[in-house]
């Protein structure tokens, strides 16, 4: 009887442990340098950060590549445990998910095509009305520009498509997060960047509302990575 009990307990713990050792992480790898594909693999600042957090939690990261506007629904329906996607912790999103402590401060910028005369009077957000402006569907830039009256907003599925339209003079400006924007400007001749005074945004890791324990574990692991210098190493690797 005792033997049977022990066997049963071992079985239970294997099942329980086996279930917990994987962390399903959703991202949308079109957001350099936070997440992008390299030889089909998801890499970048966010990828390194969550891998390091996973290591602290003793959990193996299993990646799910999802369209950006599908990430929150995937989390809510428990297809994934975590989102790390350069995702801004907005008040609106906080209604649906819990966010970790912020791990990166960013802002929205305006990208122009200096070869397009129709773009040249754009110096700030106030100049956007009566222009066609490219944004990525569901990004915070989309939300911000949608509040400005009389802008002809063109929504794209990814930042590269918005940039292509800018180069082809199909839109006169693109609004995007500062770090990916800097990279597009660096790699595409003729593009220029205007910083805006629009409020700063903070990127956070999202977990589902009822998983408060995971949120706490992530915050604790994140704090350890900051304290032991690993976070700074990641900053140096991707942003210096
Ligand atoms: N920070 C912006 C937002 O939260 C854009 C994030 C895009 N991230 C991505 N992995 N594609 O809406």
PDB file of C-alpha atoms and ligand atoms in Angstrom:
ATOM      1  CA  UNK A   1       0.000   0.000   0.000  1.00  0.00           C
ATOM      2  CA  UNK A   2       2.784   2.378   1.041  1.00  0.00           C
ATOM      3  CA  UNK A   3       4.678   1.553  -2.147  1.00  0.00           C
ATOM      4  CA  UNK A   4       1.651   2.249  -4.212  1.00  0.00           C
ATOM      5  CA  UNK A   5       1.195   5.574  -2.455  1.00  0.00           C
ATOM      6  CA  UNK A   6       4.812   6.569  -3.143  1.00  0.00           C
ATOM      7  CA  UNK A   7       4.477   5.583  -6.764  1.00  0.00           C
ATOM      8  CA  UNK A   8       1.324   7.634  -7.005  1.00  0.00           C
ATOM      9  CA  UNK A   9       2.979  10.682  -5.412  1.00  0.00           C
ATOM     10  CA  UNK A  10       5.966  10.473  -7.763  1.00  0.00           C
ATOM     11  CA  UNK A  11       3.622  10.254 -10.692  1.00  0.00           C
ATOM     12  CA  UNK A  12       1.650  13.293  -9.505  1.00  0.00           C
ATOM     13  CA  UNK A  13       4.792  15.391  -9.011  1.00  0.00           C
ATOM     14  CA  UNK A  14       6.156  14.472 -12.441  1.00  0.00           C
ATOM     15  CA  UNK A  15       2.880  15.505 -14.009  1.00  0.00           C
ATOM     16  CA  UNK A  16       2.701  18.707 -11.985  1.00  0.00           C
ATOM     17  CA  UNK A  17       6.342  19.615 -12.552  1.00  0.00           C
ATOM     18  CA  UNK A  18       6.256  18.703 -16.206  1.00  0.00           C
ATOM     19  CA  UNK A  19       3.358  21.024 -16.681  1.00  0.00           C
ATOM     20  CA  UNK A  20       5.102  23.991 -15.127  1.00  0.00           C
ATOM     21  CA  UNK A  21       8.510  23.752 -16.663  1.00  0.00           C
ATOM     22  CA  UNK A  22       7.504  25.420 -19.939  1.00  0.00           C
ATOM     23  CA  UNK A  23       6.681  29.087 -20.357  1.00  0.00           C
ATOM     24  CA  UNK A  24       4.712  29.812 -23.515  1.00  0.00           C
ATOM     25  CA  UNK A  25       5.790  33.233 -24.723  1.00  0.00           C
ATOM     26  CA  UNK A  26       4.021  35.139 -27.476  1.00  0.00           C
ATOM     27  CA  UNK A  27       5.641  37.869 -29.518  1.00  0.00           C
ATOM     28  CA  UNK A  28       5.488  39.511 -32.924  1.00  0.00           C
ATOM     29  CA  UNK A  29       9.054  39.479 -34.258  1.00  0.00           C
ATOM     30  CA  UNK A  30       8.864  42.541 -36.530  1.00  0.00           C
ATOM     31  CA  UNK A  31      10.195  45.028 -34.048  1.00  0.00           C
ATOM     32  CA  UNK A  32      13.975  45.369 -34.255  1.00  0.00           C
ATOM     33  CA  UNK A  33      15.951  45.319 -31.985  1.00  0.00           C
ATOM     34  CA  UNK A  34      13.401  44.029 -29.460  1.00  0.00           C
ATOM     35  CA  UNK A  35      12.291  40.991 -31.471  1.00  0.00           C
ATOM     36  CA  UNK A  36      13.110  39.940 -34.987  1.00  0.00           C
ATOM     37  CA  UNK A  37      13.864  36.782 -36.922  1.00  0.00           C
ATOM     38  CA  UNK A  38      17.378  35.565 -37.580  1.00  0.00           C
ATOM     39  CA  UNK A  39      17.577  32.299 -39.552  1.00  0.00           C
ATOM     40  CA  UNK A  40      13.967  31.687 -38.596  1.00  0.00           C
ATOM     41  CA  UNK A  41      14.716  32.103 -34.882  1.00  0.00           C
ATOM     42  CA  UNK A  42      13.174  34.777 -32.675  1.00  0.00           C
ATOM     43  CA  UNK A  43      16.014  36.905 -31.289  1.00  0.00           C
ATOM     44  CA  UNK A  44      16.543  40.391 -29.846  1.00  0.00           C
ATOM     45  CA  UNK A  45      16.527  42.319 -26.601  1.00  0.00           C
ATOM     46  CA  UNK A  46      13.137  40.997 -25.456  1.00  0.00           C
ATOM     47  CA  UNK A  47      14.082  37.454 -26.424  1.00  0.00           C
ATOM     48  CA  UNK A  48      17.288  37.600 -24.355  1.00  0.00           C
ATOM     49  CA  UNK A  49      15.441  39.200 -21.456  1.00  0.00           C
ATOM     50  CA  UNK A  50      12.693  36.590 -21.237  1.00  0.00           C
ATOM     51  CA  UNK A  51      15.214  33.765 -21.745  1.00  0.00           C
ATOM     52  CA  UNK A  52      17.147  35.098 -18.737  1.00  0.00           C
ATOM     53  CA  UNK A  53      13.945  35.397 -16.711  1.00  0.00           C
ATOM     54  CA  UNK A  54      12.935  31.865 -17.757  1.00  0.00           C
ATOM     55  CA  UNK A  55      16.280  30.577 -16.560  1.00  0.00           C
ATOM     56  CA  UNK A  56      15.745  32.168 -13.140  1.00  0.00           C
ATOM     57  CA  UNK A  57      12.276  30.606 -12.925  1.00  0.00           C
ATOM     58  CA  UNK A  58      13.565  27.214 -14.080  1.00  0.00           C
ATOM     59  CA  UNK A  59      11.254  27.323 -17.083  1.00  0.00           C
ATOM     60  CA  UNK A  60      11.973  26.603 -20.702  1.00  0.00           C
ATOM     61  CA  UNK A  61      10.769  29.280 -23.137  1.00  0.00           C
ATOM     62  CA  UNK A  62       8.496  28.059 -25.907  1.00  0.00           C
ATOM     63  CA  UNK A  63       7.995  30.765 -28.540  1.00  0.00           C
ATOM     64  CA  UNK A  64       4.751  31.557 -30.322  1.00  0.00           C
ATOM     65  CA  UNK A  65       4.994  33.896 -33.302  1.00  0.00           C
ATOM     66  CA  UNK A  66       1.711  35.852 -33.398  1.00  0.00           C
ATOM     67  CA  UNK A  67       0.378  38.935 -35.230  1.00  0.00           C
ATOM     68  CA  UNK A  68       0.634  41.928 -32.900  1.00  0.00           C
ATOM     69  CA  UNK A  69      -3.114  42.435 -32.574  1.00  0.00           C
ATOM     70  CA  UNK A  70      -3.535  38.725 -31.814  1.00  0.00           C
ATOM     71  CA  UNK A  71      -1.246  38.780 -28.780  1.00  0.00           C
ATOM     72  CA  UNK A  72      -3.715  40.016 -26.150  1.00  0.00           C
ATOM     73  CA  UNK A  73      -6.476  37.603 -27.286  1.00  0.00           C
ATOM     74  CA  UNK A  74      -3.937  34.714 -27.224  1.00  0.00           C
ATOM     75  CA  UNK A  75      -3.022  35.597 -23.641  1.00  0.00           C
ATOM     76  CA  UNK A  76      -6.629  35.919 -22.549  1.00  0.00           C
ATOM     77  CA  UNK A  77      -7.541  32.557 -24.060  1.00  0.00           C
ATOM     78  CA  UNK A  78      -4.473  30.964 -22.351  1.00  0.00           C
ATOM     79  CA  UNK A  79      -2.760  29.946 -25.572  1.00  0.00           C
ATOM     80  CA  UNK A  80       0.302  31.676 -24.139  1.00  0.00           C
ATOM     81  CA  UNK A  81       1.435  32.490 -20.582  1.00  0.00           C
ATOM     82  CA  UNK A  82       3.319  35.689 -21.316  1.00  0.00           C
ATOM     83  CA  UNK A  83       3.653  38.441 -23.923  1.00  0.00           C
ATOM     84  CA  UNK A  84       6.978  40.171 -24.445  1.00  0.00           C
ATOM     85  CA  UNK A  85       6.753  42.321 -27.554  1.00  0.00           C
ATOM     86  CA  UNK A  86       7.930  45.851 -26.867  1.00  0.00           C
ATOM     87  CA  UNK A  87       4.376  46.192 -25.673  1.00  0.00           C
ATOM     88  CA  UNK A  88       3.459  49.504 -24.107  1.00  0.00           C
ATOM     89  CA  UNK A  89       1.612  49.152 -20.816  1.00  0.00           C
ATOM     90  CA  UNK A  90      -1.365  51.369 -21.654  1.00  0.00           C
ATOM     91  CA  UNK A  91      -4.370  52.005 -19.399  1.00  0.00           C
ATOM     92  CA  UNK A  92      -6.614  50.447 -22.034  1.00  0.00           C
ATOM     93  CA  UNK A  93      -4.601  47.207 -22.140  1.00  0.00           C
ATOM     94  CA  UNK A  94      -4.419  47.113 -18.324  1.00  0.00           C
ATOM     95  CA  UNK A  95      -8.150  46.405 -18.350  1.00  0.00           C
ATOM     96  CA  UNK A  96      -7.445  43.032 -19.938  1.00  0.00           C
ATOM     97  CA  UNK A  97      -4.019  41.903 -18.680  1.00  0.00           C
ATOM     98  CA  UNK A  98      -1.519  42.451 -15.897  1.00  0.00           C
ATOM     99  CA  UNK A  99       1.769  44.133 -16.717  1.00  0.00           C
ATOM    100  CA  UNK A 100       5.126  43.561 -15.056  1.00  0.00           C
ATOM    101  CA  UNK A 101       7.312  46.399 -13.837  1.00  0.00           C
ATOM    102  CA  UNK A 102       8.326  48.421 -16.923  1.00  0.00           C
ATOM    103  CA  UNK A 103      11.627  47.314 -18.486  1.00  0.00           C
ATOM    104  CA  UNK A 104      12.151  49.974 -21.189  1.00  0.00           C
ATOM    105  CA  UNK A 105      11.122  53.591 -21.813  1.00  0.00           C
ATOM    106  CA  UNK A 106      10.291  54.599 -25.344  1.00  0.00           C
ATOM    107  CA  UNK A 107       8.355  57.233 -27.286  1.00  0.00           C
ATOM    108  CA  UNK A 108       6.636  57.687 -30.633  1.00  0.00           C
ATOM    109  CA  UNK A 109       8.555  59.494 -33.375  1.00  0.00           C
ATOM    110  CA  UNK A 110       7.707  60.808 -36.834  1.00  0.00           C
ATOM    111  CA  UNK A 111       9.603  59.405 -39.823  1.00  0.00           C
ATOM    112  CA  UNK A 112       9.658  61.485 -43.015  1.00  0.00           C
ATOM    113  CA  UNK A 113      10.900  60.989 -46.534  1.00  0.00           C
ATOM    114  CA  UNK A 114      13.172  63.965 -47.197  1.00  0.00           C
ATOM    115  CA  UNK A 115      12.743  63.413 -50.938  1.00  0.00           C
ATOM    116  CA  UNK A 116       9.016  64.035 -50.668  1.00  0.00           C
ATOM    117  CA  UNK A 117       8.240  67.766 -50.768  1.00  0.00           C
ATOM    118  CA  UNK A 118       4.785  67.162 -49.332  1.00  0.00           C
ATOM    119  CA  UNK A 119       6.375  65.853 -46.136  1.00  0.00           C
ATOM    120  CA  UNK A 120       8.644  68.758 -45.461  1.00  0.00           C
ATOM    121  CA  UNK A 121       6.238  71.004 -43.560  1.00  0.00           C
ATOM    122  CA  UNK A 122       5.775  68.284 -40.935  1.00  0.00           C
ATOM    123  CA  UNK A 123       7.744  69.325 -37.887  1.00  0.00           C
ATOM    124  CA  UNK A 124       5.536  67.936 -35.118  1.00  0.00           C
ATOM    125  CA  UNK A 125       2.209  66.227 -34.402  1.00  0.00           C
ATOM    126  CA  UNK A 126       0.378  69.530 -34.929  1.00  0.00           C
ATOM    127  CA  UNK A 127       1.350  69.442 -38.606  1.00  0.00           C
ATOM    128  CA  UNK A 128      -0.139  65.989 -39.264  1.00  0.00           C
ATOM    129  CA  UNK A 129      -3.670  67.146 -40.230  1.00  0.00           C
ATOM    130  CA  UNK A 130      -4.255  67.186 -43.990  1.00  0.00           C
ATOM    131  CA  UNK A 131      -1.466  64.665 -44.517  1.00  0.00           C
ATOM    132  CA  UNK A 132      -1.572  60.946 -45.107  1.00  0.00           C
ATOM    133  CA  UNK A 133       0.153  59.214 -42.231  1.00  0.00           C
ATOM    134  CA  UNK A 134       1.167  55.563 -41.998  1.00  0.00           C
ATOM    135  CA  UNK A 135       0.834  53.629 -38.739  1.00  0.00           C
ATOM    136  CA  UNK A 136       0.895  49.960 -37.819  1.00  0.00           C
ATOM    137  CA  UNK A 137      -2.508  48.507 -37.010  1.00  0.00           C
ATOM    138  CA  UNK A 138      -3.113  48.409 -33.252  1.00  0.00           C
ATOM    139  CA  UNK A 139       0.223  49.922 -32.219  1.00  0.00           C
ATOM    140  CA  UNK A 140       0.190  52.812 -29.755  1.00  0.00           C
ATOM    141  CA  UNK A 141       1.204  55.066 -32.675  1.00  0.00           C
ATOM    142  CA  UNK A 142      -2.098  54.130 -34.340  1.00  0.00           C
ATOM    143  CA  UNK A 143      -3.994  55.014 -31.157  1.00  0.00           C
ATOM    144  CA  UNK A 144      -2.146  58.349 -30.814  1.00  0.00           C
ATOM    145  CA  UNK A 145      -2.641  59.479 -34.420  1.00  0.00           C
ATOM    146  CA  UNK A 146      -6.270  58.364 -34.391  1.00  0.00           C
ATOM    147  CA  UNK A 147      -6.902  61.125 -31.848  1.00  0.00           C
ATOM    148  CA  UNK A 148      -5.593  63.855 -34.163  1.00  0.00           C
ATOM    149  CA  UNK A 149      -8.438  65.246 -36.305  1.00  0.00           C
ATOM    150  CA  UNK A 150      -8.283  65.456 -40.100  1.00  0.00           C
ATOM    151  CA  UNK A 151      -5.402  63.049 -40.592  1.00  0.00           C
ATOM    152  CA  UNK A 152      -5.676  60.595 -43.450  1.00  0.00           C
ATOM    153  CA  UNK A 153      -4.514  57.489 -41.561  1.00  0.00           C
ATOM    154  CA  UNK A 154      -3.203  54.519 -43.515  1.00  0.00           C
ATOM    155  CA  UNK A 155      -2.964  51.381 -41.391  1.00  0.00           C
ATOM    156  CA  UNK A 156      -0.369  48.732 -42.271  1.00  0.00           C
ATOM    157  CA  UNK A 157       0.140  45.216 -40.935  1.00  0.00           C
ATOM    158  CA  UNK A 158       3.792  45.764 -40.154  1.00  0.00           C
ATOM    159  CA  UNK A 159       6.321  48.580 -39.814  1.00  0.00           C
ATOM    160  CA  UNK A 160       8.275  47.519 -42.926  1.00  0.00           C
ATOM    161  CA  UNK A 161       5.141  47.912 -45.049  1.00  0.00           C
ATOM    162  CA  UNK A 162       4.541  51.395 -43.642  1.00  0.00           C
ATOM    163  CA  UNK A 163       8.165  52.315 -44.413  1.00  0.00           C
ATOM    164  CA  UNK A 164       7.827  50.987 -47.962  1.00  0.00           C
ATOM    165  CA  UNK A 165       4.772  53.207 -48.480  1.00  0.00           C
ATOM    166  CA  UNK A 166       6.739  56.181 -47.117  1.00  0.00           C
ATOM    167  CA  UNK A 167       9.577  55.556 -49.540  1.00  0.00           C
ATOM    168  CA  UNK A 168       7.093  55.198 -52.410  1.00  0.00           C
ATOM    169  CA  UNK A 169       5.549  58.556 -51.330  1.00  0.00           C
ATOM    170  CA  UNK A 170       2.198  56.887 -50.724  1.00  0.00           C
ATOM    171  CA  UNK A 171       2.193  58.342 -47.213  1.00  0.00           C
ATOM    172  CA  UNK A 172       3.868  61.548 -46.080  1.00  0.00           C
ATOM    173  CA  UNK A 173       4.896  60.398 -42.623  1.00  0.00           C
ATOM    174  CA  UNK A 174       5.059  57.251 -40.489  1.00  0.00           C
ATOM    175  CA  UNK A 175       4.582  57.172 -36.719  1.00  0.00           C
ATOM    176  CA  UNK A 176       6.539  54.464 -34.930  1.00  0.00           C
ATOM    177  CA  UNK A 177       8.319  53.632 -31.649  1.00  0.00           C
ATOM    178  CA  UNK A 178      11.702  55.341 -31.395  1.00  0.00           C
ATOM    179  CA  UNK A 179      14.102  52.356 -31.452  1.00  0.00           C
ATOM    180  CA  UNK A 180      12.723  50.497 -34.494  1.00  0.00           C
ATOM    181  CA  UNK A 181      12.309  53.904 -36.189  1.00  0.00           C
ATOM    182  CA  UNK A 182      16.008  54.755 -35.683  1.00  0.00           C
ATOM    183  CA  UNK A 183      16.909  51.492 -37.329  1.00  0.00           C
ATOM    184  CA  UNK A 184      14.754  52.111 -40.417  1.00  0.00           C
ATOM    185  CA  UNK A 185      16.221  55.606 -40.771  1.00  0.00           C
ATOM    186  CA  UNK A 186      19.741  54.212 -40.491  1.00  0.00           C
ATOM    187  CA  UNK A 187      19.130  51.594 -43.180  1.00  0.00           C
ATOM    188  CA  UNK A 188      17.095  53.622 -45.686  1.00  0.00           C
ATOM    189  CA  UNK A 189      18.670  56.590 -47.395  1.00  0.00           C
ATOM    190  CA  UNK A 190      16.474  59.677 -47.518  1.00  0.00           C
ATOM    191  CA  UNK A 191      14.462  58.929 -44.406  1.00  0.00           C
ATOM    192  CA  UNK A 192      14.648  61.296 -41.479  1.00  0.00           C
ATOM    193  CA  UNK A 193      13.387  61.232 -37.949  1.00  0.00           C
ATOM    194  CA  UNK A 194      11.591  63.847 -35.869  1.00  0.00           C
ATOM    195  CA  UNK A 195      11.262  63.300 -32.135  1.00  0.00           C
ATOM    196  CA  UNK A 196       7.906  64.262 -30.754  1.00  0.00           C
ATOM    197  CA  UNK A 197       6.923  65.650 -27.408  1.00  0.00           C
ATOM    198  CA  UNK A 198       4.309  62.929 -27.080  1.00  0.00           C
ATOM    199  CA  UNK A 199       4.388  61.314 -23.636  1.00  0.00           C
ATOM    200  CA  UNK A 200       6.881  58.587 -22.913  1.00  0.00           C
ATOM    201  CA  UNK A 201       5.730  54.978 -23.111  1.00  0.00           C
ATOM    202  CA  UNK A 202       6.852  52.058 -21.027  1.00  0.00           C
ATOM    203  CA  UNK A 203       7.289  48.517 -22.284  1.00  0.00           C
ATOM    204  CA  UNK A 204       6.216  45.759 -19.910  1.00  0.00           C
ATOM    205  CA  UNK A 205       5.749  42.013 -19.931  1.00  0.00           C
ATOM    206  CA  UNK A 206       2.076  40.996 -19.908  1.00  0.00           C
ATOM    207  CA  UNK A 207       0.552  38.035 -18.065  1.00  0.00           C
ATOM    208  CA  UNK A 208      -3.081  37.095 -17.716  1.00  0.00           C
ATOM    209  CA  UNK A 209      -5.161  38.796 -15.008  1.00  0.00           C
ATOM    210  CA  UNK A 210      -5.604  35.673 -12.904  1.00  0.00           C
ATOM    211  CA  UNK A 211      -1.935  34.682 -12.933  1.00  0.00           C
ATOM    212  CA  UNK A 212      -0.695  37.057 -10.235  1.00  0.00           C
ATOM    213  CA  UNK A 213       1.903  34.543  -9.034  1.00  0.00           C
ATOM    214  CA  UNK A 214       3.644  34.496 -12.408  1.00  0.00           C
ATOM    215  CA  UNK A 215       3.632  38.301 -12.500  1.00  0.00           C
ATOM    216  CA  UNK A 216       5.350  38.381  -9.101  1.00  0.00           C
ATOM    217  CA  UNK A 217       7.910  35.754 -10.117  1.00  0.00           C
ATOM    218  CA  UNK A 218       8.726  37.709 -13.275  1.00  0.00           C
ATOM    219  CA  UNK A 219       9.143  40.959 -11.356  1.00  0.00           C
ATOM    220  CA  UNK A 220      11.419  39.255  -8.841  1.00  0.00           C
ATOM    221  CA  UNK A 221      13.563  37.661 -11.564  1.00  0.00           C
ATOM    222  CA  UNK A 222      13.698  40.968 -13.454  1.00  0.00           C
ATOM    223  CA  UNK A 223      14.866  42.805 -10.330  1.00  0.00           C
ATOM    224  CA  UNK A 224      17.645  40.245  -9.837  1.00  0.00           C
ATOM    225  CA  UNK A 225      18.777  40.763 -13.443  1.00  0.00           C
ATOM    226  CA  UNK A 226      18.895  44.520 -12.880  1.00  0.00           C
ATOM    227  CA  UNK A 227      20.768  44.158  -9.579  1.00  0.00           C
ATOM    228  CA  UNK A 228      23.400  41.746 -10.910  1.00  0.00           C
ATOM    229  CA  UNK A 229      24.144  43.851 -14.013  1.00  0.00           C
ATOM    230  CA  UNK A 230      22.705  41.419 -16.577  1.00  0.00           C
ATOM    231  CA  UNK A 231      20.047  43.934 -17.640  1.00  0.00           C
ATOM    232  CA  UNK A 232      22.698  46.588 -18.298  1.00  0.00           C
ATOM    233  CA  UNK A 233      24.680  44.064 -20.342  1.00  0.00           C
ATOM    234  CA  UNK A 234      21.625  43.547 -22.536  1.00  0.00           C
ATOM    235  CA  UNK A 235      21.204  47.304 -22.960  1.00  0.00           C
ATOM    236  CA  UNK A 236      24.842  47.568 -24.023  1.00  0.00           C
ATOM    237  CA  UNK A 237      24.458  44.646 -26.424  1.00  0.00           C
ATOM    238  CA  UNK A 238      21.478  46.114 -28.280  1.00  0.00           C
ATOM    239  CA  UNK A 239      21.570  49.873 -27.798  1.00  0.00           C
ATOM    240  CA  UNK A 240      25.179  51.003 -27.566  1.00  0.00           C
TER     241      UNK A 240
HETATM  242  N1  LIG B   1       4.961  49.779 -28.401  1.00  0.00           N
HETATM  243  C1  LIG B   1       3.947  49.634 -29.395  1.00  0.00           C
HETATM  244  C2  LIG B   1       2.682  49.082 -28.773  1.00  0.00           C
HETATM  245  O1  LIG B   1       2.717  48.578 -27.693  1.00  0.00           O
HETATM  246  C3  LIG B   1       4.374  48.753 -30.545  1.00  0.00           C
HETATM  247  C4  LIG B   1       4.836  47.386 -30.174  1.00  0.00           C
HETATM  248  C5  LIG B   1       5.078  46.504 -31.379  1.00  0.00           C
HETATM  249  N2  LIG B   1       5.726  45.283 -31.013  1.00  0.00           N
HETATM  250  C6  LIG B   1       5.949  44.237 -31.811  1.00  0.00           C
HETATM  251  N3  LIG B   1       6.612  43.230 -31.305  1.00  0.00           N
HETATM  252  N4  LIG B   1       5.570  44.194 -33.052  1.00  0.00           N
HETATM  253  O2  LIG B   1       1.632  49.155 -29.334  1.00  0.00           O
END
